[in-house]
Short mmCIF file of C-alpha atoms and ligand atoms in Angstrom, two decimals:
data_model
loop_
_atom_site.label_atom_id
_atom_site.label_comp_id
_atom_site.label_asym_id
_atom_site.label_seq_id
_atom_site.Cartn_x
_atom_site.Cartn_y
_atom_site.Cartn_z
CA MET A 1 4.24 8.71 8.44
CA SER A 2 3.23 5.87 10.62
CA PHE A 3 0.12 3.83 10.02
CA SER A 4 -1.32 1.41 12.48
CA ILE A 5 -3.32 -1.74 12.14
CA GLY A 6 -5.43 -3.15 14.95
CA ILE A 7 -5.63 -6.93 15.28
CA VAL A 8 -9.14 -7.87 16.43
CA GLY A 9 -11.17 -11.04 16.82
CA LEU A 10 -12.78 -13.28 19.40
CA PRO A 11 -10.62 -14.53 22.28
CA ASN A 12 -8.42 -17.58 21.55
CA VAL A 13 -8.34 -17.25 17.78
CA GLY A 14 -4.58 -16.70 17.59
CA LYS A 15 -4.28 -12.90 17.64
CA SER A 16 -1.47 -12.74 20.18
CA THR A 17 0.36 -15.67 18.58
CA LEU A 18 0.36 -13.76 15.29
CA PHE A 19 1.27 -10.51 16.99
CA LYS A 20 4.23 -12.09 18.78
CA ALA A 21 5.48 -13.59 15.52
CA LEU A 22 5.13 -10.17 13.90
CA THR A 23 7.04 -8.39 16.63
CA ARG A 24 9.97 -10.79 16.33
CA LYS A 25 10.53 -8.89 13.11
CA GLN A 26 10.41 -5.67 15.07
CA VAL A 27 12.74 -2.95 13.84
CA ASP A 28 15.35 -1.20 15.93
CA ALA A 29 13.24 1.36 17.75
CA SER A 30 16.03 3.97 17.81
CA ASN A 31 15.69 4.44 14.03
CA TYR A 32 12.05 5.28 14.43
CA PRO A 33 11.31 8.18 16.75
CA PHE A 34 7.55 7.59 16.56
CA CYS A 35 7.95 4.07 17.89
CA THR A 36 5.88 3.53 21.00
CA ILE A 37 7.22 1.32 23.73
CA ASP A 38 4.05 -0.52 24.56
CA PRO A 39 3.94 -4.31 24.78
CA ASN A 40 0.80 -4.35 22.66
CA VAL A 41 2.30 -2.26 19.88
CA GLY A 42 4.85 -3.55 17.39
CA VAL A 43 6.53 -1.58 14.61
CA VAL A 44 7.46 -3.93 11.80
CA PRO A 45 9.34 -3.38 8.55
CA VAL A 46 7.42 -3.65 5.28
CA PRO A 47 9.24 -6.29 3.19
CA ASP A 48 10.49 -4.75 -0.04
CA GLU A 49 13.00 -6.54 -2.28
CA ARG A 50 13.65 -3.39 -4.31
CA LEU A 51 15.60 -1.83 -1.45
CA GLU A 52 18.29 -4.53 -1.42
CA GLN A 53 18.92 -4.09 -5.15
CA LEU A 54 18.98 -0.31 -4.95
CA GLY A 55 21.31 -0.44 -1.95
CA LYS A 56 23.78 -2.41 -4.08
CA VAL A 57 23.91 0.00 -7.02
CA SER A 58 24.06 3.00 -4.70
CA ASN A 59 26.67 1.47 -2.39
CA SER A 60 24.46 2.36 0.53
CA ALA A 61 25.86 1.96 4.04
CA LYS A 62 22.46 0.92 5.29
CA ILE A 63 18.97 -0.01 4.21
CA VAL A 64 15.96 1.42 5.98
CA PRO A 65 12.61 -0.14 5.14
CA THR A 66 9.36 1.64 5.76
CA THR A 67 7.30 0.43 8.67
CA ILE A 68 3.81 -0.28 9.78
CA GLU A 69 2.49 -0.54 13.32
CA PHE A 70 0.43 -3.46 14.60
CA VAL A 71 -1.62 -3.28 17.78
CA ASP A 72 -2.70 -6.44 19.60
CA ILE A 73 -6.17 -5.63 20.83
CA ALA A 74 -7.61 -7.90 23.52
CA GLY A 75 -10.44 -10.23 22.43
CA LEU A 76 -13.82 -8.77 21.65
CA VAL A 77 -16.83 -10.69 22.91
CA LYS A 78 -20.52 -10.57 22.18
CA GLY A 79 -21.92 -7.47 23.88
CA ALA A 80 -18.68 -5.46 23.67
CA SER A 81 -20.58 -2.53 22.17
CA LYS A 82 -22.69 -2.49 25.35
CA GLY A 83 -19.57 -2.54 27.49
CA GLU A 84 -19.39 -6.33 28.02
CA GLY A 85 -15.95 -7.57 29.02
CA LEU A 86 -13.70 -4.57 28.64
CA GLY A 87 -15.77 -3.66 25.60
CA ASN A 88 -15.53 0.09 25.57
CA LYS A 89 -11.81 0.16 26.17
CA PHE A 90 -11.18 -2.27 23.32
CA LEU A 91 -13.37 -0.32 20.99
CA ALA A 92 -11.48 2.86 21.91
CA ASN A 93 -8.20 1.09 21.05
CA ILE A 94 -9.55 0.11 17.65
CA ARG A 95 -10.75 3.65 17.04
CA GLU A 96 -7.15 4.88 17.07
CA THR A 97 -5.97 2.56 14.28
CA ASP A 98 -6.05 3.14 10.51
CA ALA A 99 -7.15 -0.34 9.48
CA ILE A 100 -8.41 -3.53 11.07
CA VAL A 101 -7.08 -7.04 10.72
CA GLN A 102 -9.77 -9.44 11.82
CA VAL A 103 -8.43 -12.84 12.81
CA VAL A 104 -10.95 -15.65 12.40
CA ARG A 105 -10.31 -19.13 13.75
CA GLN A 106 -10.56 -22.18 11.57
CA PHE A 107 -7.88 -24.37 13.14
CA SER A 108 -9.43 -27.38 14.80
CA ASP A 109 -7.17 -28.04 17.83
CA ALA A 110 -9.52 -29.44 20.52
CA ASN A 111 -7.10 -28.35 23.25
CA VAL A 112 -7.84 -24.71 22.52
CA ILE A 113 -11.24 -23.70 23.86
CA HIS A 114 -13.55 -21.77 21.56
CA VAL A 115 -15.52 -19.06 23.41
CA GLU A 116 -18.72 -20.01 21.64
CA GLY A 117 -18.28 -23.75 21.94
CA LYS A 118 -17.42 -24.66 18.35
CA VAL A 119 -15.24 -23.59 15.47
CA ASN A 120 -17.40 -21.61 13.05
CA PRO A 121 -15.57 -18.92 11.06
CA GLU A 122 -18.65 -17.42 9.42
CA SER A 123 -20.57 -16.99 12.65
CA ASP A 124 -17.47 -15.63 14.44
CA ARG A 125 -17.00 -13.06 11.74
CA GLU A 126 -20.64 -12.02 12.11
CA THR A 127 -20.29 -11.71 15.89
CA ILE A 128 -17.30 -9.40 15.61
CA ASN A 129 -18.73 -7.34 12.76
CA MET A 130 -22.02 -6.96 14.61
CA GLU A 131 -20.25 -5.55 17.68
CA LEU A 132 -18.37 -3.05 15.54
CA ILE A 133 -21.55 -2.14 13.66
CA LEU A 134 -23.50 -1.65 16.91
CA ALA A 135 -20.76 0.62 18.25
CA ASP A 136 -20.96 2.67 15.04
CA LEU A 137 -24.74 2.83 15.25
CA GLN A 138 -24.38 4.45 18.66
CA SER A 139 -22.02 7.06 17.21
CA VAL A 140 -24.34 7.73 14.27
CA ASP A 141 -27.47 7.97 16.45
CA LYS A 142 -25.75 10.48 18.72
CA ARG A 143 -24.61 12.54 15.76
CA ILE A 144 -28.09 12.47 14.19
CA ASP A 145 -29.45 14.09 17.36
CA THR A 146 -26.90 16.87 17.55
CA ASN A 147 -27.00 17.34 13.79
CA ALA A 148 -30.77 17.88 13.82
CA LYS A 149 -30.27 20.81 16.20
CA GLU A 150 -27.63 22.28 13.91
CA VAL A 151 -29.95 21.88 10.91
CA ARG A 152 -32.64 23.80 12.77
CA ALA A 153 -30.09 26.49 13.56
CA GLY A 154 -29.50 26.80 9.81
CA LYS A 155 -25.97 25.39 9.65
CA LYS A 156 -25.02 24.56 6.06
CA GLU A 157 -22.63 21.68 6.90
CA ALA A 158 -25.30 20.04 9.01
CA LYS A 159 -27.69 20.04 6.05
CA GLU A 160 -25.05 18.37 3.90
CA LEU A 161 -24.36 15.76 6.54
CA GLU A 162 -28.00 14.87 7.19
CA PRO A 163 -28.66 12.54 4.22
CA ILE A 164 -25.31 10.80 4.72
CA LEU A 165 -26.14 10.12 8.36
CA ILE A 166 -29.50 8.67 7.38
CA LYS A 167 -27.88 6.50 4.73
CA LEU A 168 -25.37 5.27 7.30
CA LYS A 169 -28.04 4.50 9.86
CA THR A 170 -30.15 2.56 7.37
CA GLY A 171 -27.16 0.56 6.18
CA LEU A 172 -25.78 -0.17 9.65
CA ASP A 173 -29.27 -1.21 10.79
CA ALA A 174 -29.27 -3.71 7.93
CA GLY A 175 -25.97 -5.17 9.16
CA LYS A 176 -23.66 -3.50 6.66
CA LEU A 177 -20.23 -2.12 7.46
CA ALA A 178 -19.83 1.65 6.97
CA ASN A 179 -17.17 0.96 4.32
CA GLU A 180 -19.82 -0.94 2.36
CA ILE A 181 -22.30 1.92 2.72
CA ILE A 182 -20.22 4.89 1.65
CA SER A 183 -17.25 4.98 -0.67
CA ASP A 184 -17.33 8.51 -2.08
CA PRO A 185 -14.16 10.28 -0.82
CA GLU A 186 -16.06 13.52 -0.12
CA GLU A 187 -18.66 11.70 1.95
CA ILE A 188 -15.94 9.83 3.80
CA GLU A 189 -14.33 13.18 4.60
CA LEU A 190 -17.63 14.55 5.92
CA VAL A 191 -18.10 11.66 8.36
CA LYS A 192 -14.47 11.53 9.48
CA GLU A 193 -15.22 13.26 12.77
CA LEU A 194 -17.51 10.38 13.74
CA HIS A 195 -14.48 8.08 13.98
CA LEU A 196 -16.45 5.09 12.77
CA LEU A 197 -14.88 1.69 13.28
CA THR A 198 -16.35 -0.04 10.25
CA ILE A 199 -15.31 2.66 7.82
CA LYS A 200 -11.72 1.51 8.19
CA PRO A 201 -10.36 -0.99 5.68
CA MET A 202 -10.79 -4.52 7.04
CA ILE A 203 -8.54 -7.45 6.22
CA TYR A 204 -9.74 -10.90 7.18
CA VAL A 205 -7.16 -13.42 8.26
CA LEU A 206 -8.26 -17.01 8.54
CA ASN A 207 -6.10 -18.86 11.05
CA VAL A 208 -6.14 -22.36 9.59
CA ASP A 209 -4.65 -25.78 10.29
CA GLU A 210 -1.12 -26.20 9.02
CA ASP A 211 -2.17 -28.14 5.90
CA LYS A 212 -4.79 -25.62 4.79
CA ILE A 213 -2.74 -22.58 3.88
CA PHE A 214 -3.76 -21.45 0.43
CA GLN A 215 -2.48 -18.35 -1.25
CA ASP A 216 -4.62 -16.14 -3.47
CA THR A 217 -8.01 -16.46 -1.83
CA ASP A 218 -10.26 -13.62 -0.65
CA TYR A 219 -9.30 -14.48 2.85
CA LEU A 220 -5.69 -14.38 3.79
CA THR A 221 -5.08 -17.85 5.18
CA VAL A 222 -2.24 -18.23 7.65
CA SER A 223 -1.29 -20.69 10.32
CA ALA A 224 -0.37 -18.67 13.41
CA LYS A 225 1.36 -21.80 14.68
CA ILE A 226 3.63 -21.96 11.64
CA GLU A 227 4.23 -18.20 11.70
CA ALA A 228 5.36 -18.54 15.31
CA GLU A 229 7.81 -21.29 14.31
CA LEU A 230 9.04 -19.36 11.27
CA SER A 231 9.70 -16.27 13.34
CA GLU A 232 12.15 -18.20 15.51
CA LEU A 233 14.23 -19.52 12.62
CA PRO A 234 17.22 -17.77 11.06
CA GLU A 235 16.28 -16.21 7.72
CA ALA A 236 17.82 -18.89 5.49
CA GLU A 237 16.15 -21.73 7.38
CA ALA A 238 12.81 -19.90 7.36
CA LYS A 239 13.10 -19.66 3.57
CA GLU A 240 13.77 -23.40 3.28
CA TYR A 241 10.81 -24.14 5.52
CA LEU A 242 8.54 -21.97 3.35
CA LYS A 243 9.76 -23.79 0.26
CA ASP A 244 8.89 -27.13 1.87
CA LEU A 245 5.38 -25.77 2.44
CA SER A 246 5.20 -24.58 -1.21
CA LEU A 247 4.73 -20.98 -0.13
CA ASP A 248 6.61 -18.04 -1.60
CA ALA A 249 6.13 -15.69 1.31
CA SER A 250 5.29 -16.08 4.97
CA GLY A 251 1.77 -15.26 6.10
CA LEU A 252 3.14 -12.31 8.01
CA ASP A 253 4.80 -10.85 4.94
CA ARG A 254 1.62 -11.37 2.95
CA LEU A 255 -0.36 -9.71 5.74
CA ILE A 256 1.95 -6.70 5.92
CA VAL A 257 1.80 -6.17 2.16
CA LYS A 258 -1.98 -6.58 2.13
CA ALA A 259 -2.39 -4.07 4.95
CA PHE A 260 -0.23 -1.62 3.06
CA GLU A 261 -2.43 -2.00 -0.01
CA ALA A 262 -5.67 -1.74 1.99
CA LEU A 263 -4.50 1.61 3.32
CA ASN A 264 -3.88 2.81 -0.21
CA LEU A 265 -0.26 3.50 0.56
CA ILE A 266 2.67 3.52 -1.81
CA THR A 267 6.42 3.67 -1.31
CA TYR A 268 8.95 5.99 -2.79
CA ILE A 269 12.63 5.64 -2.15
CA THR A 270 15.65 7.82 -1.55
CA SER A 271 18.92 6.13 -2.36
CA GLY A 272 22.51 7.25 -1.85
CA GLU A 273 25.74 6.19 -0.17
CA MET A 274 24.48 7.00 3.27
CA GLU A 275 21.33 4.94 2.96
CA THR A 276 18.62 3.51 0.79
CA LYS A 277 15.39 4.39 2.50
CA ALA A 278 11.72 3.71 1.83
CA TRP A 279 9.11 6.36 2.56
CA THR A 280 5.38 5.82 2.95
CA ILE A 281 2.87 8.12 1.28
CA LYS A 282 -0.75 7.94 0.20
CA ARG A 283 -1.46 7.05 -3.42
CA GLY A 284 -2.14 10.24 -5.38
CA TRP A 285 0.18 12.53 -3.44
CA LYS A 286 2.14 15.12 -5.39
CA ALA A 287 5.88 15.61 -5.16
CA PRO A 288 5.95 18.49 -2.61
CA GLN A 289 3.65 16.65 -0.19
CA ALA A 290 5.77 13.51 -0.58
CA ALA A 291 8.92 15.53 0.08
CA GLY A 292 7.31 16.87 3.24
CA VAL A 293 7.42 13.37 4.73
CA ILE A 294 11.21 13.66 4.84
CA HIS A 295 11.20 17.21 6.19
CA THR A 296 8.61 19.98 6.28
CA ASP A 297 11.23 22.37 4.78
CA PHE A 298 11.33 20.14 1.70
CA GLU A 299 7.65 20.79 1.15
CA LYS A 300 7.70 24.52 1.93
CA GLY A 301 10.75 25.28 -0.24
CA PHE A 302 10.07 22.66 -2.92
CA ILE A 303 11.61 23.54 -6.28
CA ARG A 304 11.66 20.30 -8.22
CA ALA A 305 12.19 16.58 -7.97
CA GLU A 306 14.60 14.36 -9.84
CA ILE A 307 12.79 11.10 -10.43
CA ILE A 308 13.66 7.70 -11.80
CA ASN A 309 11.83 4.40 -11.54
CA TRP A 310 13.73 2.03 -9.21
CA LYS A 311 14.13 -0.69 -11.84
CA ASP A 312 15.54 1.73 -14.39
CA LEU A 313 18.05 2.88 -11.80
CA VAL A 314 19.09 -0.69 -10.95
CA ASP A 315 19.32 -1.67 -14.64
CA ALA A 316 21.39 1.41 -15.43
CA GLY A 317 23.82 0.44 -12.65
CA GLY A 318 23.45 3.49 -10.43
CA GLU A 319 22.82 7.19 -10.45
CA THR A 320 25.86 8.36 -12.39
CA LYS A 321 25.19 6.02 -15.27
CA ALA A 322 21.48 6.75 -15.20
CA LYS A 323 22.29 10.46 -15.49
CA GLU A 324 24.64 9.86 -18.43
CA LYS A 325 21.86 7.99 -20.19
CA GLY A 326 19.44 10.82 -19.49
CA LEU A 327 17.11 8.54 -17.54
CA ILE A 328 16.52 10.90 -14.64
CA ARG A 329 13.52 13.17 -15.15
CA LEU A 330 12.91 16.59 -13.70
CA GLU A 331 9.42 16.89 -12.27
CA GLY A 332 7.60 19.92 -10.89
CA LYS A 333 5.16 20.54 -8.06
CA ASP A 334 2.22 18.90 -9.86
CA TYR A 335 3.94 15.58 -10.39
CA VAL A 336 1.96 12.69 -8.88
CA MET A 337 4.35 10.29 -7.17
CA GLN A 338 4.39 6.66 -8.33
CA ASP A 339 5.11 3.54 -6.34
CA GLY A 340 8.79 2.69 -6.75
CA ASP A 341 9.94 6.17 -7.70
CA VAL A 342 13.45 6.98 -6.56
CA ALA A 343 13.56 10.69 -5.74
CA HIS A 344 15.95 13.53 -5.05
CA PHE A 345 14.22 16.71 -3.95
CA ARG A 346 15.62 20.16 -4.65
CA PHE A 347 14.43 22.85 -2.32
CA ALA A 348 15.23 26.40 -1.25
CA ASN A 349 15.34 27.49 2.38
N1 LIG B 401 -3.19 -25.58 16.84
C1 LIG B 401 -3.11 -24.25 16.79
N2 LIG B 401 -3.17 -23.54 17.93
C2 LIG B 401 -3.09 -22.20 17.86
C3 LIG B 401 -2.94 -21.53 16.62
N3 LIG B 401 -2.91 -20.20 16.86
C4 LIG B 401 -3.03 -20.05 18.19
N4 LIG B 401 -3.15 -21.26 18.80
C5 LIG B 401 -3.29 -21.51 20.24
O1 LIG B 401 -4.52 -20.97 20.68
C6 LIG B 401 -4.39 -20.41 21.98
C7 LIG B 401 -4.84 -18.97 21.96
O2 LIG B 401 -3.95 -18.22 21.14
P1 LIG B 401 -3.73 -16.66 21.33
O3 LIG B 401 -2.80 -16.22 20.27
O4 LIG B 401 -3.36 -16.32 22.72
O5 LIG B 401 -5.21 -16.15 21.02
P2 LIG B 401 -5.87 -14.70 21.23
O6 LIG B 401 -6.73 -14.81 22.43
O7 LIG B 401 -6.67 -14.50 20.00
O8 LIG B 401 -4.79 -13.68 21.38
C8 LIG B 401 -2.93 -20.58 22.39
O9 LIG B 401 -2.83 -21.73 23.18
C9 LIG B 401 -2.23 -20.80 21.04
O10 LIG B 401 -1.08 -21.58 21.19
C10 LIG B 401 -2.85 -22.32 15.42
O11 LIG B 401 -2.69 -21.81 14.30
N5 LIG B 401 -2.95 -23.66 15.57
MG1 LIG B 402 -4.51 -12.26 22.96
#
């Protein structure tokens, strides 16, 4: 499964600088058939230290991380929802992504022009959110019209949808994001066909001056400038540089992990001599559905799964020893997969 994250924000806030740094990490496209060859799309590996350790105990010939796709979307400006700039096209690009990373400028560099004259993160965030909200209001208004006809025609689904549409309209009118207005999974499912922009998870990235990177705040603070420098260094030197900055992970790695969490995704792993490979699934998926990510036959003919937590497998020193110790469990079709499960699926053709 491939998930994509759209990078949005005002012009000149550092979106492309971040995107370019991200794509330096880009994975070998030949391993990933879904990989699009578009200069604005980058498929990047999700950093995962567990894979290295598993690869060792399994003697794996290669390690294949799971990936996430980032899309560099051109700058949104005030009025985009009315078609200002290339407004509609940008909004359409965002519509196709699963989550939004909103880059907000805080770096002070006077050489870089700010579209609205001065650096003001809070007001910039409002500008962008307002454009997204206005675009969603248009979608909701349109749907309210067509839905009213369906209600009159006696359609049951339309009746169910009606109060949710009203709730959305009221909330959006008050400047709320759709993801702040509805959170019930069933309601989210009902409004899926509206393809709302603000219902997607949103991650805010504050692009700050080099001396203002703090970890563990609500905002993810990064310095696009430093990320660009880091991305050009060999891995060992990049690690040293991070240490000098008192950071334990690069902003990009923190962003990738945060995006993964925002999408409610988890990783399970297959590990053998051929490869140790990470697979992306949604939290809450059961074993057959998870197996289907590898191959649809695995889901259709699912018999059972052999499961062990990755750490237990590493501590045991590999599969053979884990088996001897009876650490590998047999799980059936109702087993809910856990992050870090190492799995073997048994299936019949
Ligand atoms: N000083 C400083 N300049 C930056 C930083 N990030 C981006 N810039 C500069 O700001 C300008 C616009 O950056 P760009 O990534 O193209 O912005 P975009 O329009 O949002 O894609 C470029 O000249 C960048 O070099 C940063 O963190 N610090
Ligand atoms: Mg750009």
